[in-house]
Coordinates of C-alpha atoms in Angstrom, one line a residue:
Y1 CA -11.2 10.1 4.7
L2 CA -8.9 11.8 2.0
L3 CA -8.1 14.5 4.6
R4 CA -9.5 17.2 2.4
K5 CA -10.6 19.2 5.3
P6 CA -9.5 18.4 9.1
W7 CA -11.0 15.6 10.7
D8 CA -12.4 17.9 13.6
Q9 CA -14.3 19.7 11.3
R10 CA -16.7 16.6 10.3
S11 CA -20.2 17.0 10.3
Q12 CA -22.6 16.3 13.2
R13 CA -24.6 14.4 10.8
F14 CA -21.2 12.0 10.0
R15 CA -20.4 11.9 13.3
D16 CA -24.4 10.6 14.4
Y17 CA -24.1 8.2 11.4
A18 CA -20.7 6.9 12.3
D19 CA -22.5 6.2 16.1
T20 CA -24.4 3.5 14.5
K21 CA -21.5 1.6 13.2
H22 CA -19.4 -1.2 13.9
P23 CA -15.9 -0.3 14.8
H24 CA -14.1 -3.5 13.9
S25 CA -16.0 -3.0 10.7
S26 CA -12.8 -2.0 8.6
R27 CA -14.1 1.6 6.8
W28 CA -14.9 2.4 10.2
N29 CA -12.0 0.8 12.2
W30 CA -11.0 4.8 13.0
K31 CA -13.5 4.4 15.8
G32 CA -12.2 3.4 19.7
Q33 CA -13.9 1.5 22.5
G34 CA -17.4 3.2 23.2
Q35 CA -19.3 3.7 26.2
W36 CA -22.9 4.4 27.5
V37 CA -23.7 7.8 28.1
E38 CA -27.1 9.0 29.1
G39 CA -28.4 5.8 27.5
R40 CA -26.7 6.2 24.5
F41 CA -23.7 4.1 23.3
E42 CA -21.3 6.6 22.8
Y43 CA -17.7 6.1 20.4
K44 CA -14.5 8.2 20.2
D45 CA -11.9 7.8 17.8
K46 CA -8.6 6.4 18.2
G47 CA -6.8 9.7 17.7
A48 CA -5.6 9.3 14.3
G49 CA -8.2 10.9 12.2
P50 CA -9.7 8.0 9.6
F51 CA -7.0 6.0 10.3
G52 CA -7.3 2.4 12.4
E53 CA -5.8 -0.7 12.0
V54 CA -7.7 -2.3 9.2
I55 CA -8.6 0.8 7.4
H56 CA -6.7 2.5 4.3
I57 CA -4.9 -0.8 3.5
Y58 CA -5.9 -2.0 -0.3
S59 CA -3.1 -4.6 -0.9
T60 CA -5.5 -7.4 0.6
G61 CA -7.3 -6.6 -3.1
A62 CA -3.8 -7.2 -4.7
K63 CA -3.2 -10.5 -2.6
V64 CA -6.2 -12.3 -3.7
C65 CA -5.9 -11.2 -7.1
Y66 CA -2.0 -12.7 -7.1
L67 CA -4.2 -16.2 -6.3
Y68 CA -6.6 -15.8 -9.1
W69 CA -3.5 -15.0 -11.3
L70 CA -1.9 -18.3 -10.3
R71 CA -5.0 -20.4 -10.9
Y72 CA -4.3 -19.6 -14.5
L73 CA -0.5 -19.9 -14.3
Y74 CA -1.5 -23.4 -13.1
T75 CA -4.2 -24.7 -15.0
Q76 CA -3.7 -22.1 -18.4
D77 CA -7.2 -22.1 -18.3
Q78 CA -8.1 -19.2 -20.5
S79 CA -12.1 -19.4 -19.6
W80 CA -11.0 -18.6 -16.3
L81 CA -8.7 -16.1 -16.6
R82 CA -11.4 -14.6 -18.9
D83 CA -14.6 -14.9 -16.6
R84 CA -13.1 -14.9 -13.1
A85 CA -9.7 -13.6 -12.7
Y86 CA -9.1 -11.2 -15.4
P87 CA -12.5 -9.1 -13.9
L88 CA -10.5 -8.9 -10.6
L89 CA -7.0 -8.1 -11.6
K90 CA -8.3 -5.3 -13.7
G91 CA -10.7 -4.3 -11.2
V92 CA -8.1 -3.6 -8.5
A93 CA -5.7 -2.3 -11.5
E94 CA -8.4 0.2 -12.1
F95 CA -9.0 1.2 -8.2
Y96 CA -5.3 1.9 -7.8
R97 CA -4.8 3.8 -10.9
N98 CA -8.2 6.0 -9.9
H99 CA -7.3 6.5 -6.4
P100 CA -7.1 10.1 -6.0
K101 CA -4.2 9.7 -3.7
L102 CA -2.2 8.1 -6.2
Q103 CA -0.2 11.2 -7.7
K104 CA 2.6 11.9 -10.3
G105 CA 5.1 14.0 -8.6
A106 CA 7.7 16.7 -9.4
D107 CA 10.2 14.0 -9.5
G108 CA 8.3 12.0 -12.5
R109 CA 7.3 9.3 -10.7
Y110 CA 3.9 7.9 -9.1
H111 CA 3.8 8.3 -5.1
I112 CA 0.7 7.1 -3.1
H113 CA -0.5 9.4 0.0
D114 CA -1.9 8.7 3.1
V115 CA -2.2 4.8 3.4
N116 CA -1.3 2.8 6.2
D117 CA 1.3 -0.2 6.3
H118 CA -0.8 -2.9 7.0
E119 CA -1.7 -2.3 10.7
P120 CA 1.4 -0.7 12.8
I121 CA 1.7 2.7 10.3
K122 CA -1.4 4.8 9.7
G123 CA -1.5 7.4 7.3
A124 CA 1.9 7.4 5.6
Q125 CA 3.5 8.1 2.1
D126 CA 4.6 5.2 -0.4
T127 CA 4.2 2.1 2.5
L128 CA 5.7 -1.0 2.0
E129 CA 2.3 -2.8 1.1
E130 CA 1.2 -0.3 -1.1
I131 CA 3.8 -0.1 -3.3
T132 CA 4.6 -4.3 -3.2
A133 CA 1.2 -4.7 -4.6
M134 CA 1.3 -1.8 -7.3
R135 CA 4.7 -3.7 -8.5
F136 CA 2.4 -6.7 -8.8
I137 CA -0.8 -5.4 -10.0
F138 CA -0.1 -3.1 -12.8
P139 CA 2.2 -5.2 -15.2
V140 CA 0.3 -8.9 -14.5
A141 CA -3.1 -6.6 -15.2
A142 CA -1.6 -6.1 -18.0
R143 CA 0.2 -9.3 -19.0
A144 CA -3.6 -10.3 -18.6
A145 CA -4.8 -8.6 -21.0
A146 CA -2.4 -9.2 -23.7
V147 CA -3.3 -13.0 -23.1
L148 CA -6.7 -12.0 -24.1
D149 CA -6.5 -9.5 -26.5
T150 CA -8.4 -6.7 -24.7
D151 CA -8.0 -3.4 -23.4
A152 CA -5.3 -2.3 -25.2
D153 CA -5.5 0.9 -24.2
L154 CA -5.4 0.3 -20.4
R155 CA -2.7 -2.0 -20.7
T156 CA -0.4 1.1 -22.3
R157 CA -1.6 2.9 -18.6
W158 CA -0.7 0.4 -16.7
L159 CA 2.7 -0.1 -17.7
E160 CA 3.3 3.9 -17.8
I161 CA 2.6 3.6 -14.2
A162 CA 4.3 0.1 -13.5
S163 CA 7.8 1.8 -15.0
T164 CA 7.4 5.1 -13.2
L165 CA 6.1 3.9 -10.0
A166 CA 8.0 5.1 -6.7
P167 CA 10.5 2.9 -5.4
L168 CA 10.4 0.7 -2.2
P169 CA 10.9 2.5 0.3
T170 CA 14.4 2.2 1.8
N171 CA 15.9 3.6 5.2
D172 CA 18.7 5.7 3.9
L173 CA 15.5 8.0 2.0
P174 CA 15.3 11.4 3.5
D175 CA 11.8 10.9 4.3
S176 CA 11.9 7.2 5.7
I177 CA 10.0 6.4 8.4
G178 CA 12.0 5.9 11.7
G179 CA 15.4 6.9 9.3
R180 CA 18.7 4.7 8.7
Q181 CA 19.8 3.9 12.6
P182 CA 23.9 3.7 13.4
G183 CA 25.4 0.5 11.8
E184 CA 21.9 -0.3 10.0
P185 CA 22.2 -1.6 6.4
R186 CA 20.3 -0.2 3.4
M187 CA 16.8 -2.0 3.9
W188 CA 13.1 -1.6 3.6
C189 CA 11.5 0.3 6.0
N190 CA 7.6 0.7 6.2
G191 CA 7.1 3.9 3.9
R192 CA 7.7 7.6 4.1
T193 CA 6.5 10.7 6.4
P194 CA 4.8 12.5 6.9
L195 CA 2.4 10.2 8.7
I196 CA -0.3 10.4 11.0
A197 CA 0.4 7.6 13.7
G198 CA 2.3 4.4 14.3
N199 CA 5.9 3.7 15.4
P200 CA 8.6 2.4 12.6
T201 CA 8.7 -1.5 12.5
R202 CA 12.4 -3.2 13.0
R203 CA 13.3 -6.5 13.3
S204 CA 10.1 -7.5 11.9
D205 CA 9.3 -10.4 9.3
H206 CA 6.6 -7.3 8.2
L207 CA 9.6 -5.7 6.3
L208 CA 10.1 -8.4 4.0
T209 CA 6.8 -8.0 2.3
P210 CA 8.7 -7.7 -1.2
A211 CA 10.0 -11.2 -0.4
I212 CA 6.7 -12.8 0.9
H213 CA 4.3 -11.6 -1.9
Y214 CA 3.2 -12.2 -5.6
G215 CA 6.6 -13.4 -6.5
L216 CA 8.5 -10.3 -6.8
I217 CA 11.2 -11.8 -5.7
N218 CA 12.7 -15.6 -6.6
A219 CA 14.8 -17.8 -7.7
A220 CA 14.7 -15.9 -11.1
T221 CA 15.3 -13.0 -9.6
T222 CA 18.5 -10.9 -11.4
D223 CA 18.1 -7.4 -9.6
R224 CA 21.6 -7.3 -7.5
D225 CA 20.1 -4.1 -5.8
L226 CA 17.2 -5.7 -5.0
L227 CA 18.3 -8.9 -3.3
A228 CA 21.0 -7.1 -1.5
V229 CA 18.3 -5.0 0.0
A230 CA 16.4 -8.2 0.9
G231 CA 18.8 -10.0 2.0
A232 CA 20.4 -7.2 4.4
T233 CA 16.8 -7.2 5.8
F234 CA 16.4 -10.6 6.6
D235 CA 19.7 -10.3 8.2
S236 CA 18.0 -7.7 10.4
V237 CA 15.1 -9.9 11.5
Y238 CA 17.2 -12.8 12.1
P239 CA 20.8 -11.9 12.6
G240 CA 23.2 -14.6 11.7
G241 CA 20.5 -16.4 10.3
A242 CA 17.8 -18.8 11.6
N243 CA 19.1 -21.6 14.5
E244 CA 17.0 -24.8 16.0
K245 CA 16.0 -22.0 18.8
S246 CA 14.4 -19.2 16.6
V247 CA 11.2 -18.8 17.6
I248 CA 9.1 -18.0 14.3
H249 CA 5.4 -16.6 15.1
V250 CA 2.5 -18.5 14.3
L251 CA 1.5 -15.6 11.5
S252 CA 5.2 -15.1 10.6
R253 CA 5.7 -15.8 6.2
A254 CA 9.3 -15.5 7.5
A255 CA 10.1 -19.2 6.0
I256 CA 8.2 -18.2 2.7
A257 CA 10.6 -15.0 2.3
A258 CA 13.7 -17.4 3.1
A259 CA 12.3 -19.6 0.2
N260 CA 12.0 -16.8 -2.4
L261 CA 15.7 -15.8 -1.4
G262 CA 17.1 -19.1 -1.6
R263 CA 18.4 -19.5 1.8
A264 CA 18.3 -23.5 2.9
S265 CA 19.9 -22.6 5.6
D266 CA 17.5 -20.6 7.5
I267 CA 14.7 -23.2 6.0
R268 CA 16.3 -26.0 7.8
F269 CA 14.8 -24.0 10.9
L270 CA 12.0 -22.1 10.3
V271 CA 10.0 -24.2 8.7
P272 CA 10.1 -27.2 11.6
N273 CA 9.8 -24.1 14.5
Q274 CA 7.0 -22.8 13.1
I275 CA 5.3 -26.3 12.8
R276 CA 6.6 -26.9 16.5
C277 CA 5.9 -23.4 18.2
L278 CA 8.7 -23.4 20.5
D279 CA 7.2 -20.7 22.3
P280 CA 3.5 -20.6 22.6
A281 CA 3.2 -18.3 25.6
R282 CA 4.8 -16.0 23.5
D283 CA 3.2 -16.7 20.2
F284 CA 0.2 -16.1 21.7
C285 CA -1.0 -20.3 20.6
D286 CA -2.0 -20.5 24.6
W287 CA -5.1 -18.9 26.1
P288 CA -5.1 -17.6 29.4
G289 CA -6.6 -20.5 32.0
L290 CA -5.9 -23.2 30.2
G291 CA -1.9 -23.5 31.0
R292 CA 0.6 -24.1 28.6
V293 CA -1.2 -25.7 25.6
G294 CA 0.7 -24.9 22.9
V295 CA -0.2 -27.3 19.9
L296 CA -2.8 -29.5 20.6
P297 CA -3.1 -33.4 19.5
N298 CA -4.7 -32.7 16.3
R299 CA -1.7 -30.1 15.7
L300 CA -4.0 -27.2 15.4
T301 CA -3.3 -23.9 18.1
L302 CA -5.6 -22.1 20.4
R303 CA -4.3 -18.8 19.0
E304 CA -7.4 -16.9 19.8
G305 CA -9.4 -18.9 22.8
P306 CA -11.0 -22.2 21.9
G307 CA -13.8 -20.3 19.5
A308 CA -11.0 -19.7 17.2
I309 CA -8.7 -22.9 16.8
D310 CA -6.0 -22.1 14.4
C311 CA -3.8 -23.8 11.7
Q312 CA -2.6 -21.0 10.2
R313 CA 1.2 -21.7 10.7
L314 CA 0.7 -24.9 9.1
G315 CA -0.7 -23.0 5.8
R316 CA 2.6 -20.7 6.0
A317 CA 4.9 -23.8 6.6
A318 CA 3.3 -25.9 3.9
A319 CA 3.7 -22.7 1.3
A320 CA 7.4 -22.3 2.2
L321 CA 8.1 -26.3 1.8
H322 CA 6.5 -26.0 -2.1
L323 CA 8.9 -23.2 -2.5
S324 CA 11.6 -24.7 -1.5
L325 CA 11.0 -27.8 -3.5
L326 CA 9.9 -26.1 -6.9
Q327 CA 9.3 -22.7 -8.2
A328 CA 7.9 -21.2 -11.6
A329 CA 9.8 -18.4 -11.1
S330 CA 10.3 -15.0 -13.6
P331 CA 12.6 -12.2 -12.9
E332 CA 9.7 -9.7 -13.2
P333 CA 6.1 -10.0 -12.8
G334 CA 4.0 -11.1 -15.7
G335 CA 6.8 -12.7 -17.5
E336 CA 7.0 -16.1 -18.6
P337 CA 7.8 -18.6 -15.4
V338 CA 11.1 -21.0 -15.6
L339 CA 10.9 -23.6 -13.5
Y340 CA 13.6 -24.1 -10.5
L341 CA 13.9 -27.3 -8.7
F342 CA 14.4 -27.4 -5.0
P343 CA 15.6 -23.7 -4.7
A344 CA 16.2 -23.6 -1.2
W345 CA 16.2 -26.7 -0.3
P346 CA 18.3 -28.0 2.8
K347 CA 21.4 -30.1 1.8
Q348 CA 20.5 -31.9 4.9
W349 CA 17.3 -33.3 4.0
D350 CA 16.7 -36.0 1.2
A351 CA 13.2 -35.3 -0.7
A352 CA 10.8 -36.8 -3.3
F353 CA 7.8 -34.4 -4.5
T354 CA 4.6 -34.5 -6.8
L355 CA 3.5 -30.9 -7.4
L356 CA 1.4 -29.0 -9.7
T357 CA 3.2 -25.9 -11.0
A358 CA 2.4 -23.1 -13.7
G359 CA 2.0 -24.1 -16.9
A360 CA -0.1 -27.1 -15.5
F361 CA 2.7 -29.4 -15.3
L362 CA 2.7 -32.0 -12.7
V363 CA 6.2 -32.7 -11.7
T364 CA 8.0 -35.4 -9.7
S365 CA 11.6 -35.5 -8.6
S366 CA 13.4 -36.5 -6.1
L367 CA 17.0 -35.3 -4.0
R368 CA 19.2 -37.4 -2.4
Q369 CA 22.2 -36.4 -0.4
G370 CA 22.2 -33.4 -2.3
R371 CA 21.8 -34.5 -5.8
I372 CA 18.7 -34.9 -8.2
D373 CA 18.2 -37.9 -9.5
F374 CA 15.2 -37.3 -12.2
V375 CA 12.5 -34.8 -13.1
E376 CA 9.3 -36.1 -14.5
L377 CA 6.6 -33.6 -15.8
R378 CA 3.0 -34.7 -17.0
S379 CA 2.0 -31.7 -19.5
Q380 CA -1.6 -31.2 -18.5
A381 CA -2.2 -28.6 -21.0
G382 CA 0.4 -28.7 -23.9
A383 CA 2.2 -25.7 -22.7
E384 CA 5.8 -24.5 -23.8
L385 CA 8.4 -25.8 -21.1
R386 CA 11.0 -23.6 -19.8
I387 CA 13.3 -25.3 -16.8
R388 CA 16.4 -24.3 -15.3
N389 CA 18.4 -27.4 -15.8
P390 CA 18.5 -29.1 -12.5
W391 CA 22.2 -30.4 -13.0
G392 CA 23.9 -26.8 -14.2
E393 CA 25.4 -26.5 -17.5
A394 CA 25.4 -30.4 -18.3
S395 CA 23.9 -32.4 -21.3
L396 CA 20.8 -34.3 -20.3
S397 CA 18.7 -37.2 -21.3
L398 CA 15.3 -36.9 -22.5
F399 CA 12.2 -39.0 -22.5
R400 CA 9.3 -38.6 -24.1
N401 CA 6.3 -41.0 -22.8
G402 CA 9.0 -43.6 -22.1
Q403 CA 10.7 -43.6 -25.5
P404 CA 14.5 -41.7 -25.5
A405 CA 14.0 -38.3 -27.4
G406 CA 17.1 -37.1 -27.5
T407 CA 19.4 -34.7 -25.4
A408 CA 19.5 -31.3 -24.3
A409 CA 22.1 -29.0 -22.5
G410 CA 22.4 -25.6 -21.5
G411 CA 21.9 -23.9 -18.1
R412 CA 18.2 -22.9 -18.9
I413 CA 15.7 -25.7 -21.9
T414 CA 12.8 -24.8 -23.3
L415 CA 10.5 -27.7 -24.8
A416 CA 7.3 -27.8 -27.0
T417 CA 4.9 -30.4 -25.3
T418 CA 1.8 -31.7 -26.2
R419 CA -1.3 -32.2 -23.8
G420 CA -1.0 -35.5 -22.1
E421 CA 2.8 -35.9 -22.4
T422 CA 5.3 -37.2 -20.3
L423 CA 8.7 -36.0 -20.3
V424 CA 11.5 -37.3 -18.4
L425 CA 14.8 -35.3 -17.7
A426 CA 17.8 -37.2 -16.3
P427 CA 21.4 -37.1 -16.1
A428 CA 22.8 -38.3 -19.5
G429 CA 23.3 -41.4 -19.8
A430 CA 20.9 -42.5 -17.4
K431 CA 18.5 -45.6 -18.5
L432 CA 14.8 -45.2 -18.4
E433 CA 14.3 -48.5 -16.5
N434 CA 16.1 -47.2 -13.4
L435 CA 14.5 -44.3 -13.6
R436 CA 11.3 -46.2 -13.2
R437 CA 12.6 -47.7 -10.1
T438 CA 13.6 -44.9 -8.6
L439 CA 10.2 -43.7 -9.5
E440 CA 8.7 -46.6 -7.4
A441 CA 10.9 -46.4 -4.7

């Protein structure tokens, strides 16, 4: 499995053992369809050595870690961090750190070899999925360890890898998979050669992986090169931007990328189009023999048949909506999150929401005709509040527990809070009684 000897030299004992395993089990997914031969069911491999569609993919562990980390950020529950989240973060970080295929190259950077880029690419180098995952897991595991004041030696090792990790793969690298096509901008690609099997992905939202997962790109991102590559990659998937006819696949996360990139004009079409399933036959939301079903009356689909009714597209759309309304963002993984209101909300849409966010703040706000009325924050853990001024650099009025508490100004506002306290921020001179009427409305 580590390619330490040619695949065709695997032992007969291994072959016999593998014959008893199911090809849909991830570690045996290099096996293809089999057939009965003289009373024995025999499998053949898929022709890519020990690689299949769902093997040599490690980033899923990091994605689960991200959910655990978010729960800590949203609740500030250190017991959860210590007992549940940190063991998982540490485990995945250590898995990557000790993987024999993660090696420091002659360029002084860590590279990962012989891994998949999710399903399309098998057995490549520095794949987009795995480099993205490691750019999250090492600094966040170190941050969690620092919060818990533990594993100082591992924190140093993790941060050293994070600081010298190979860059996200782009098509301008001399060994990029697929290369850079004539007229193509600098954008992300699947990884680097050599590869065992697979075709380069083009004009697919899979290439938006770094803008989708782990909060690597968000409203607080300041790295202009990173944003330029992200924007060019998005434009390659949706040339000219999304519109009312843009078909967004049931599994697509493109709307999430648009929200993280602040592309409100694309959110305006991607979210409703994903919910509606504009082309169910192409989107495999129909099932052969049932006609053109599309979205069922209960808003689910038959994505993989009557035995697998599906609501995944609704989760994708909901995530994009949340990120468009409110983001807890930092310029780098593991940094202190800052709250951004309506960072990717279409100007054509009025909105009001109440959402939980990092710091255990329950946030309520509304926007009408492109202007934010107010923001109410209920501090459930007494964390420090860091928020991007919803009114730019303008001075604003502050209320604590229903009483005037002075003013604040500047692009970023930092305030101490106490557990159970309610803060309201509003344009300078606002009257609390008027804000209450807005809240009730």
